[in-house]
């Protein structure tokens, strides 16, 4: 009898966990995206590309963003891996590399417009 009560409690707890995941719209499935967006300077970089999809050269981005070379390089690599940016290198001397926003990134424009309006409304 005790085992059946324990099993019932276990099933009920498992159902609550499942419904909690649904309640939060599968946040676990979006964890990778949220982690990327939460990294230092990622939102600033995305903001630049949303407003001007490029091409942008590395040093141009550094000047606009005032970000260290290592941090910018790491973030750009992560955004490339997430298919939010493309990278084009040219066989020139000195070497030239340009970054452009993908359609996937430019589709974020409405979200950034809304976020900007929210920031203005609440003085952020």
Short mmCIF file of N, CA, C and O in Angstrom, two decimals:
data_model
loop_
_atom_site.label_atom_id
_atom_site.label_comp_id
_atom_site.label_asym_id
_atom_site.label_seq_id
_atom_site.Cartn_x
_atom_site.Cartn_y
_atom_site.Cartn_z
N UNK A 1 0.82 -1.19 0.00
CA UNK A 1 0.00 0.00 0.00
C UNK A 1 0.87 1.26 0.00
O UNK A 1 0.59 2.19 -0.71
N UNK A 2 1.93 1.26 0.78
CA UNK A 2 2.82 2.41 0.85
C UNK A 2 3.49 2.65 -0.50
O UNK A 2 3.66 3.79 -0.91
N UNK A 3 3.86 1.56 -1.17
CA UNK A 3 4.48 1.70 -2.49
C UNK A 3 3.54 2.37 -3.49
O UNK A 3 3.95 3.19 -4.29
N UNK A 4 2.26 2.02 -3.46
CA UNK A 4 1.31 2.61 -4.40
C UNK A 4 1.11 4.10 -4.12
O UNK A 4 0.98 4.90 -5.04
N UNK A 5 1.13 4.49 -2.84
CA UNK A 5 1.02 5.91 -2.49
C UNK A 5 2.26 6.64 -2.96
O UNK A 5 2.19 7.71 -3.56
N UNK A 6 3.43 6.04 -2.73
CA UNK A 6 4.70 6.64 -3.15
C UNK A 6 4.74 6.81 -4.68
O UNK A 6 5.15 7.85 -5.19
N UNK A 7 4.29 5.79 -5.41
CA UNK A 7 4.26 5.85 -6.87
C UNK A 7 3.30 6.93 -7.37
O UNK A 7 3.59 7.63 -8.34
N UNK A 8 2.16 7.06 -6.70
CA UNK A 8 1.19 8.08 -7.08
C UNK A 8 1.78 9.48 -6.87
O UNK A 8 1.61 10.37 -7.70
N UNK A 9 2.48 9.66 -5.74
CA UNK A 9 3.11 10.96 -5.47
C UNK A 9 4.19 11.26 -6.51
O UNK A 9 4.34 12.38 -6.96
N UNK A 10 4.94 10.22 -6.87
CA UNK A 10 6.00 10.37 -7.85
C UNK A 10 5.42 10.78 -9.21
O UNK A 10 5.93 11.67 -9.88
N UNK A 11 4.32 10.14 -9.62
CA UNK A 11 3.66 10.45 -10.88
C UNK A 11 3.14 11.88 -10.86
O UNK A 11 3.28 12.62 -11.82
N UNK A 12 2.52 12.27 -9.74
CA UNK A 12 1.98 13.62 -9.61
C UNK A 12 3.10 14.65 -9.70
O UNK A 12 2.97 15.67 -10.37
N UNK A 13 4.22 14.39 -9.03
CA UNK A 13 5.36 15.31 -9.07
C UNK A 13 5.91 15.42 -10.48
O UNK A 13 6.23 16.51 -10.95
N UNK A 14 5.98 14.31 -11.18
CA UNK A 14 6.49 14.31 -12.55
C UNK A 14 5.56 15.11 -13.46
O UNK A 14 6.00 15.85 -14.32
N UNK A 15 4.25 15.01 -13.26
CA UNK A 15 3.29 15.77 -14.04
C UNK A 15 3.45 17.26 -13.78
O UNK A 15 3.38 18.08 -14.70
N UNK A 16 3.71 17.64 -12.53
CA UNK A 16 3.91 19.04 -12.20
C UNK A 16 5.15 19.60 -12.89
O UNK A 16 5.14 20.71 -13.40
N UNK A 17 6.21 18.82 -12.93
CA UNK A 17 7.43 19.26 -13.60
C UNK A 17 7.17 19.45 -15.08
O UNK A 17 7.56 20.46 -15.66
N UNK A 18 6.47 18.50 -15.70
CA UNK A 18 6.16 18.61 -17.12
C UNK A 18 5.33 19.85 -17.41
O UNK A 18 5.58 20.58 -18.35
N UNK A 19 4.32 20.11 -16.57
CA UNK A 19 3.46 21.27 -16.81
C UNK A 19 4.22 22.56 -16.55
O UNK A 19 3.97 23.57 -17.19
N UNK A 20 5.19 22.55 -15.63
CA UNK A 20 6.00 23.75 -15.38
C UNK A 20 6.83 24.08 -16.61
O UNK A 20 6.97 25.24 -16.98
N UNK A 21 7.36 23.07 -17.28
CA UNK A 21 8.14 23.31 -18.50
C UNK A 21 7.26 23.92 -19.58
O UNK A 21 7.66 24.85 -20.26
N UNK A 22 6.02 23.41 -19.72
CA UNK A 22 5.10 23.98 -20.70
C UNK A 22 4.76 25.42 -20.34
O UNK A 22 4.67 26.28 -21.20
N UNK A 23 4.59 25.68 -19.03
CA UNK A 23 4.24 27.00 -18.57
C UNK A 23 5.29 28.02 -18.99
O UNK A 23 5.00 29.16 -19.31
N UNK A 24 6.54 27.63 -18.96
CA UNK A 24 7.62 28.54 -19.30
C UNK A 24 8.09 28.37 -20.75
O UNK A 24 9.22 28.68 -21.08
N UNK A 25 7.23 27.88 -21.58
CA UNK A 25 7.45 27.80 -23.03
C UNK A 25 8.74 27.11 -23.42
O UNK A 25 9.45 27.55 -24.31
N UNK A 26 9.04 26.03 -22.74
CA UNK A 26 10.21 25.24 -23.10
C UNK A 26 11.51 25.99 -22.93
O UNK A 26 12.37 25.94 -23.80
N UNK A 27 11.65 26.72 -21.82
CA UNK A 27 12.85 27.52 -21.60
C UNK A 27 14.12 26.67 -21.72
O UNK A 27 15.14 27.15 -22.20
N UNK A 28 14.05 25.41 -21.35
CA UNK A 28 15.22 24.53 -21.46
C UNK A 28 15.68 24.38 -22.89
O UNK A 28 16.88 24.33 -23.16
N UNK A 29 14.74 24.35 -23.82
CA UNK A 29 15.08 24.23 -25.24
C UNK A 29 15.75 25.49 -25.77
O UNK A 29 16.48 25.46 -26.74
N UNK A 30 15.50 26.62 -25.12
CA UNK A 30 16.03 27.91 -25.56
C UNK A 30 17.26 28.32 -24.76
O UNK A 30 17.80 29.39 -24.96
N UNK A 31 17.68 27.47 -23.85
CA UNK A 31 18.79 27.79 -22.95
C UNK A 31 20.04 28.23 -23.71
O UNK A 31 20.70 29.18 -23.35
N UNK A 32 20.37 27.53 -24.78
CA UNK A 32 21.58 27.86 -25.55
C UNK A 32 21.50 29.28 -26.11
O UNK A 32 22.45 30.05 -26.04
N UNK A 33 20.33 29.64 -26.65
CA UNK A 33 20.13 30.99 -27.18
C UNK A 33 20.23 32.02 -26.06
O UNK A 33 20.91 33.03 -26.19
N UNK A 34 19.56 31.76 -24.94
CA UNK A 34 19.59 32.70 -23.82
C UNK A 34 21.01 32.87 -23.28
O UNK A 34 21.41 33.98 -22.93
N UNK A 35 21.77 31.79 -23.23
CA UNK A 35 23.16 31.88 -22.78
C UNK A 35 23.98 32.75 -23.74
O UNK A 35 24.79 33.56 -23.30
N UNK A 36 23.78 32.56 -25.03
CA UNK A 36 24.50 33.36 -26.02
C UNK A 36 24.14 34.84 -25.87
O UNK A 36 25.02 35.70 -25.81
N UNK A 37 22.86 35.14 -25.78
CA UNK A 37 22.42 36.54 -25.66
C UNK A 37 22.88 37.18 -24.37
O UNK A 37 23.08 38.40 -24.32
N UNK A 38 23.10 36.39 -23.34
CA UNK A 38 23.52 36.91 -22.05
C UNK A 38 25.01 37.12 -21.91
O UNK A 38 25.47 37.72 -20.93
N UNK A 39 25.78 36.69 -22.88
CA UNK A 39 27.24 36.87 -22.80
C UNK A 39 27.61 38.34 -23.02
O UNK A 39 26.90 39.07 -23.73
N UNK A 40 28.72 38.73 -22.44
CA UNK A 40 29.17 40.12 -22.52
C UNK A 40 29.23 40.61 -23.96
O UNK A 40 29.84 39.96 -24.82
N UNK A 41 28.57 41.72 -24.22
CA UNK A 41 28.60 42.46 -25.49
C UNK A 41 27.83 41.82 -26.64
O UNK A 41 27.77 42.41 -27.72
N UNK A 42 27.23 40.65 -26.44
CA UNK A 42 26.49 40.02 -27.54
C UNK A 42 25.32 40.88 -28.00
O UNK A 42 25.14 41.10 -29.20
N UNK A 43 24.54 41.39 -27.06
CA UNK A 43 23.38 42.20 -27.44
C UNK A 43 23.82 43.49 -28.13
O UNK A 43 23.16 43.94 -29.08
N UNK A 44 24.93 44.07 -27.71
CA UNK A 44 25.43 45.28 -28.36
C UNK A 44 25.83 44.99 -29.80
O UNK A 44 25.54 45.79 -30.70
N UNK A 45 26.49 43.87 -30.01
CA UNK A 45 26.92 43.49 -31.36
C UNK A 45 25.70 43.25 -32.24
O UNK A 45 25.62 43.75 -33.37
N UNK A 46 24.74 42.51 -31.72
CA UNK A 46 23.51 42.24 -32.48
C UNK A 46 22.81 43.56 -32.80
O UNK A 46 22.32 43.76 -33.92
N UNK A 47 22.76 44.46 -31.83
CA UNK A 47 22.11 45.76 -32.02
C UNK A 47 22.73 46.50 -33.22
O UNK A 47 22.00 47.06 -34.04
N UNK A 48 24.04 46.48 -33.34
CA UNK A 48 24.73 47.14 -34.46
C UNK A 48 24.28 46.51 -35.78
O UNK A 48 23.91 47.22 -36.72
N UNK A 49 24.27 45.19 -35.85
CA UNK A 49 23.93 44.50 -37.10
C UNK A 49 22.44 44.61 -37.44
O UNK A 49 22.07 44.58 -38.61
N UNK A 50 21.59 44.74 -36.44
CA UNK A 50 20.16 44.92 -36.69
C UNK A 50 19.92 46.27 -37.37
O UNK A 50 19.12 46.39 -38.28
N UNK A 51 20.67 47.29 -36.93
CA UNK A 51 20.49 48.63 -37.50
C UNK A 51 21.25 48.84 -38.79
O UNK A 51 20.85 49.65 -39.62
N UNK A 52 22.34 48.12 -38.96
CA UNK A 52 23.11 48.20 -40.20
C UNK A 52 23.70 46.82 -40.46
O UNK A 52 24.71 46.44 -39.87
N UNK A 53 23.06 46.03 -41.34
CA UNK A 53 23.45 44.64 -41.54
C UNK A 53 24.86 44.43 -42.10
O UNK A 53 25.35 43.32 -42.15
N UNK A 54 25.51 45.50 -42.49
CA UNK A 54 26.89 45.34 -42.93
C UNK A 54 27.03 45.53 -44.41
O UNK A 54 26.08 45.87 -45.10
N UNK A 55 28.25 45.36 -44.85
CA UNK A 55 29.36 44.68 -44.19
C UNK A 55 30.05 45.56 -43.14
O UNK A 55 30.10 46.78 -43.26
N UNK A 56 30.57 44.88 -42.13
CA UNK A 56 31.37 45.50 -41.08
C UNK A 56 32.72 44.82 -41.01
O UNK A 56 32.79 43.60 -41.01
N UNK A 57 33.76 45.62 -40.92
CA UNK A 57 35.09 45.06 -40.70
C UNK A 57 35.33 45.00 -39.19
O UNK A 57 34.72 45.72 -38.41
N UNK A 58 36.21 44.12 -38.80
CA UNK A 58 36.49 43.87 -37.38
C UNK A 58 36.84 45.17 -36.64
O UNK A 58 36.26 45.47 -35.59
N UNK A 59 37.77 45.94 -37.18
CA UNK A 59 38.20 47.17 -36.50
C UNK A 59 37.10 48.22 -36.45
O UNK A 59 37.03 49.01 -35.52
N UNK A 60 36.22 48.24 -37.45
CA UNK A 60 35.08 49.16 -37.41
C UNK A 60 34.18 48.80 -36.22
O UNK A 60 33.71 49.70 -35.50
N UNK A 61 33.94 47.52 -36.04
CA UNK A 61 33.12 47.08 -34.91
C UNK A 61 33.78 47.43 -33.58
O UNK A 61 33.10 47.88 -32.64
N UNK A 62 35.08 47.23 -33.51
CA UNK A 62 35.80 47.57 -32.27
C UNK A 62 35.65 49.05 -31.93
O UNK A 62 35.46 49.41 -30.78
N UNK A 63 35.75 49.91 -32.93
CA UNK A 63 35.62 51.35 -32.69
C UNK A 63 34.22 51.71 -32.22
O UNK A 63 34.07 52.49 -31.29
N UNK A 64 33.21 51.16 -32.88
CA UNK A 64 31.83 51.48 -32.54
C UNK A 64 31.46 50.94 -31.16
O UNK A 64 30.77 51.60 -30.39
N UNK A 65 31.94 49.75 -30.84
CA UNK A 65 31.51 49.06 -29.62
C UNK A 65 32.44 49.27 -28.43
O UNK A 65 32.04 49.02 -27.30
N UNK A 66 33.67 49.66 -28.67
CA UNK A 66 34.64 49.79 -27.58
C UNK A 66 34.73 48.49 -26.77
O UNK A 66 34.52 48.46 -25.56
N UNK A 67 35.00 47.41 -27.50
CA UNK A 67 35.10 46.07 -26.92
C UNK A 67 36.52 45.56 -27.16
O UNK A 67 37.11 45.85 -28.20
N UNK A 68 37.04 44.79 -26.21
CA UNK A 68 38.39 44.26 -26.39
C UNK A 68 38.43 43.33 -27.61
O UNK A 68 37.43 42.73 -27.98
N UNK A 69 39.60 43.22 -28.18
CA UNK A 69 39.79 42.39 -29.37
C UNK A 69 39.41 40.94 -29.09
O UNK A 69 38.72 40.31 -29.90
N UNK A 70 39.84 40.40 -27.96
CA UNK A 70 39.55 39.00 -27.64
C UNK A 70 38.06 38.76 -27.45
O UNK A 70 37.52 37.76 -27.94
N UNK A 71 37.39 39.66 -26.74
CA UNK A 71 35.95 39.51 -26.51
C UNK A 71 35.18 39.61 -27.81
O UNK A 71 34.30 38.79 -28.09
N UNK A 72 35.51 40.60 -28.62
CA UNK A 72 34.82 40.77 -29.90
C UNK A 72 35.03 39.55 -30.78
O UNK A 72 34.08 39.04 -31.39
N UNK A 73 36.24 39.06 -30.84
CA UNK A 73 36.54 37.88 -31.65
C UNK A 73 35.72 36.67 -31.18
O UNK A 73 35.15 35.94 -32.00
N UNK A 74 35.66 36.48 -29.87
CA UNK A 74 34.89 35.34 -29.33
C UNK A 74 33.41 35.48 -29.64
O UNK A 74 32.76 34.51 -30.06
N UNK A 75 32.85 36.68 -29.44
CA UNK A 75 31.42 36.88 -29.70
C UNK A 75 31.10 36.71 -31.18
O UNK A 75 30.09 36.10 -31.54
N UNK A 76 31.94 37.25 -32.05
CA UNK A 76 31.70 37.09 -33.49
C UNK A 76 31.72 35.61 -33.88
O UNK A 76 30.88 35.16 -34.66
N UNK A 77 32.66 34.86 -33.33
CA UNK A 77 32.72 33.42 -33.61
C UNK A 77 31.44 32.72 -33.16
O UNK A 77 30.91 31.86 -33.87
N UNK A 78 30.95 33.09 -31.99
CA UNK A 78 29.71 32.47 -31.48
C UNK A 78 28.51 32.85 -32.33
O UNK A 78 27.65 32.01 -32.60
N UNK A 79 28.46 34.09 -32.79
CA UNK A 79 27.35 34.52 -33.64
C UNK A 79 27.43 33.87 -35.02
O UNK A 79 26.40 33.58 -35.63
N UNK A 80 28.64 33.63 -35.50
CA UNK A 80 28.82 32.88 -36.75
C UNK A 80 28.31 31.46 -36.59
O UNK A 80 27.59 30.94 -37.45
N UNK A 81 28.67 30.83 -35.47
CA UNK A 81 28.26 29.45 -35.20
C UNK A 81 26.74 29.35 -35.08
O UNK A 81 26.15 28.35 -35.48
N UNK A 82 26.10 30.39 -34.57
CA UNK A 82 24.65 30.40 -34.41
C UNK A 82 23.95 30.82 -35.71
O UNK A 82 22.72 30.97 -35.74
N UNK A 83 24.71 31.02 -36.78
CA UNK A 83 24.18 31.43 -38.09
C UNK A 83 23.46 32.77 -38.04
O UNK A 83 22.50 33.00 -38.78
N UNK A 84 23.94 33.66 -37.18
CA UNK A 84 23.40 35.01 -37.12
C UNK A 84 24.25 35.97 -37.94
O UNK A 84 23.78 37.03 -38.33
N UNK A 85 25.48 35.59 -38.22
CA UNK A 85 26.40 36.38 -39.05
C UNK A 85 27.05 35.49 -40.09
O UNK A 85 27.13 34.28 -39.92
N UNK A 86 27.51 36.14 -41.16
CA UNK A 86 28.37 35.47 -42.13
C UNK A 86 29.71 36.20 -42.13
O UNK A 86 29.79 37.37 -41.75
N UNK A 87 30.74 35.49 -42.53
CA UNK A 87 32.09 36.04 -42.56
C UNK A 87 32.66 35.83 -43.95
O UNK A 87 32.66 34.71 -44.46
N UNK A 88 33.14 36.89 -44.54
CA UNK A 88 33.76 36.83 -45.88
C UNK A 88 35.19 37.32 -45.76
O UNK A 88 35.42 38.45 -45.32
N UNK A 89 36.13 36.47 -46.11
CA UNK A 89 37.53 36.92 -46.10
C UNK A 89 37.99 37.08 -47.54
O UNK A 89 37.60 36.32 -48.43
N UNK A 90 38.82 38.10 -47.75
CA UNK A 90 39.33 38.42 -49.08
C UNK A 90 40.82 38.16 -49.11
O UNK A 90 41.53 38.47 -48.15
N UNK A 91 41.28 37.61 -50.20
CA UNK A 91 42.70 37.30 -50.37
C UNK A 91 43.43 38.56 -50.83
O UNK A 91 43.72 38.74 -52.02
N UNK A 92 43.66 39.45 -49.87
CA UNK A 92 44.31 40.72 -50.14
C UNK A 92 45.42 40.95 -49.12
O UNK A 92 45.47 40.29 -48.09
N UNK A 93 46.25 41.91 -49.41
CA UNK A 93 47.27 42.32 -48.44
C UNK A 93 47.06 43.81 -48.18
O UNK A 93 47.12 44.60 -49.13
N UNK A 94 46.79 44.22 -46.97
CA UNK A 94 46.57 43.38 -45.79
C UNK A 94 45.26 42.61 -45.91
O UNK A 94 44.36 43.02 -46.66
N UNK A 95 45.14 41.51 -45.17
CA UNK A 95 43.92 40.71 -45.23
C UNK A 95 42.69 41.54 -44.85
O UNK A 95 42.76 42.41 -43.99
N UNK A 96 41.59 41.24 -45.52
CA UNK A 96 40.34 41.94 -45.23
C UNK A 96 39.28 40.90 -44.93
O UNK A 96 39.12 39.92 -45.65
N UNK A 97 38.54 41.12 -43.83
CA UNK A 97 37.46 40.24 -43.43
C UNK A 97 36.24 41.10 -43.15
O UNK A 97 36.35 42.15 -42.51
N UNK A 98 35.09 40.69 -43.66
CA UNK A 98 33.85 41.43 -43.45
C UNK A 98 32.80 40.51 -42.85
O UNK A 98 32.73 39.33 -43.19
N UNK A 99 32.00 41.09 -41.99
CA UNK A 99 30.90 40.38 -41.34
C UNK A 99 29.59 41.01 -41.78
O UNK A 99 29.50 42.24 -41.91
N UNK A 100 28.61 40.16 -42.01
CA UNK A 100 27.27 40.63 -42.41
C UNK A 100 26.23 39.88 -41.59
O UNK A 100 26.42 38.72 -41.22
N UNK A 101 25.12 40.57 -41.35
CA UNK A 101 23.98 39.95 -40.68
C UNK A 101 23.30 38.97 -41.63
O UNK A 101 23.20 39.23 -42.83
N UNK A 102 22.86 37.86 -41.10
CA UNK A 102 22.05 36.93 -41.89
C UNK A 102 20.58 37.34 -41.76
O UNK A 102 20.22 38.18 -40.92
N UNK A 103 19.74 36.74 -42.56
CA UNK A 103 18.30 37.00 -42.47
C UNK A 103 17.80 36.63 -41.08
O UNK A 103 16.93 37.29 -40.51
N UNK A 104 18.35 35.57 -40.53
CA UNK A 104 17.98 35.12 -39.18
C UNK A 104 18.20 36.24 -38.16
O UNK A 104 17.37 36.46 -37.28
N UNK A 105 19.29 36.98 -38.29
CA UNK A 105 19.56 38.08 -37.37
C UNK A 105 18.68 39.29 -37.68
O UNK A 105 18.12 39.90 -36.77
N UNK A 106 18.55 39.64 -38.95
CA UNK A 106 17.75 40.83 -39.27
C UNK A 106 16.28 40.62 -38.93
O UNK A 106 15.56 41.59 -38.71
N UNK A 107 15.84 39.39 -38.83
CA UNK A 107 14.48 39.12 -38.39
C UNK A 107 14.26 39.51 -36.93
O UNK A 107 13.11 39.57 -36.47
N UNK A 108 15.34 39.80 -36.21
CA UNK A 108 15.23 40.25 -34.82
C UNK A 108 14.93 41.75 -34.73
O UNK A 108 14.70 42.27 -33.64
N UNK A 109 14.93 42.46 -35.85
CA UNK A 109 14.72 43.91 -35.85
C UNK A 109 13.47 44.33 -35.06
O UNK A 109 13.56 45.22 -34.22
N UNK A 110 12.30 43.71 -35.26
CA UNK A 110 11.12 44.13 -34.48
C UNK A 110 11.32 43.97 -32.96
O UNK A 110 10.87 44.82 -32.19
N UNK A 111 12.03 42.93 -32.56
CA UNK A 111 12.28 42.73 -31.14
C UNK A 111 13.14 43.87 -30.59
O UNK A 111 12.88 44.39 -29.52
N UNK A 112 14.15 44.27 -31.34
CA UNK A 112 15.03 45.35 -30.89
C UNK A 112 14.31 46.69 -30.91
O UNK A 112 14.55 47.54 -30.04
N UNK A 113 13.40 46.90 -31.86
CA UNK A 113 12.62 48.13 -31.87
C UNK A 113 11.73 48.19 -30.63
O UNK A 113 11.65 49.22 -29.97
N UNK A 114 11.10 47.08 -30.32
CA UNK A 114 10.24 47.02 -29.13
C UNK A 114 11.07 47.23 -27.86
O UNK A 114 10.66 47.96 -26.96
N UNK A 115 12.22 46.60 -27.78
CA UNK A 115 13.10 46.74 -26.63
C UNK A 115 13.57 48.19 -26.48
O UNK A 115 13.60 48.72 -25.35
N UNK A 116 13.87 48.86 -27.58
CA UNK A 116 14.27 50.27 -27.53
C UNK A 116 13.12 51.15 -27.02
O UNK A 116 13.33 52.05 -26.20
N UNK A 117 11.91 50.88 -27.50
CA UNK A 117 10.74 51.63 -27.02
C UNK A 117 10.53 51.41 -25.53
O UNK A 117 10.24 52.35 -24.79
N UNK A 118 10.68 50.18 -25.09
CA UNK A 118 10.53 49.85 -23.67
C UNK A 118 11.59 50.60 -22.85
O UNK A 118 11.29 51.18 -21.81
N UNK A 119 12.83 50.61 -23.33
CA UNK A 119 13.92 51.29 -22.62
C UNK A 119 13.64 52.79 -22.50
O UNK A 119 13.88 53.40 -21.45
N UNK A 120 13.13 53.40 -23.57
CA UNK A 120 12.79 54.82 -23.52
C UNK A 120 11.65 55.08 -22.55
O UNK A 120 11.68 56.03 -21.77
N UNK A 121 10.64 54.22 -22.57
CA UNK A 121 9.48 54.38 -21.70
C UNK A 121 9.88 54.33 -20.22
O UNK A 121 9.36 55.07 -19.40
N UNK A 122 10.84 53.45 -19.90
CA UNK A 122 11.23 53.27 -18.50
C UNK A 122 12.60 53.89 -18.20
O UNK A 122 13.22 53.57 -17.19
N UNK A 123 13.03 54.81 -19.06
CA UNK A 123 14.27 55.56 -18.85
C UNK A 123 15.50 54.68 -18.63
O UNK A 123 16.29 54.93 -17.72
N UNK A 124 15.67 53.68 -19.46
CA UNK A 124 16.86 52.82 -19.37
C UNK A 124 17.81 53.13 -20.49
O UNK A 124 17.53 53.44 -21.54
#
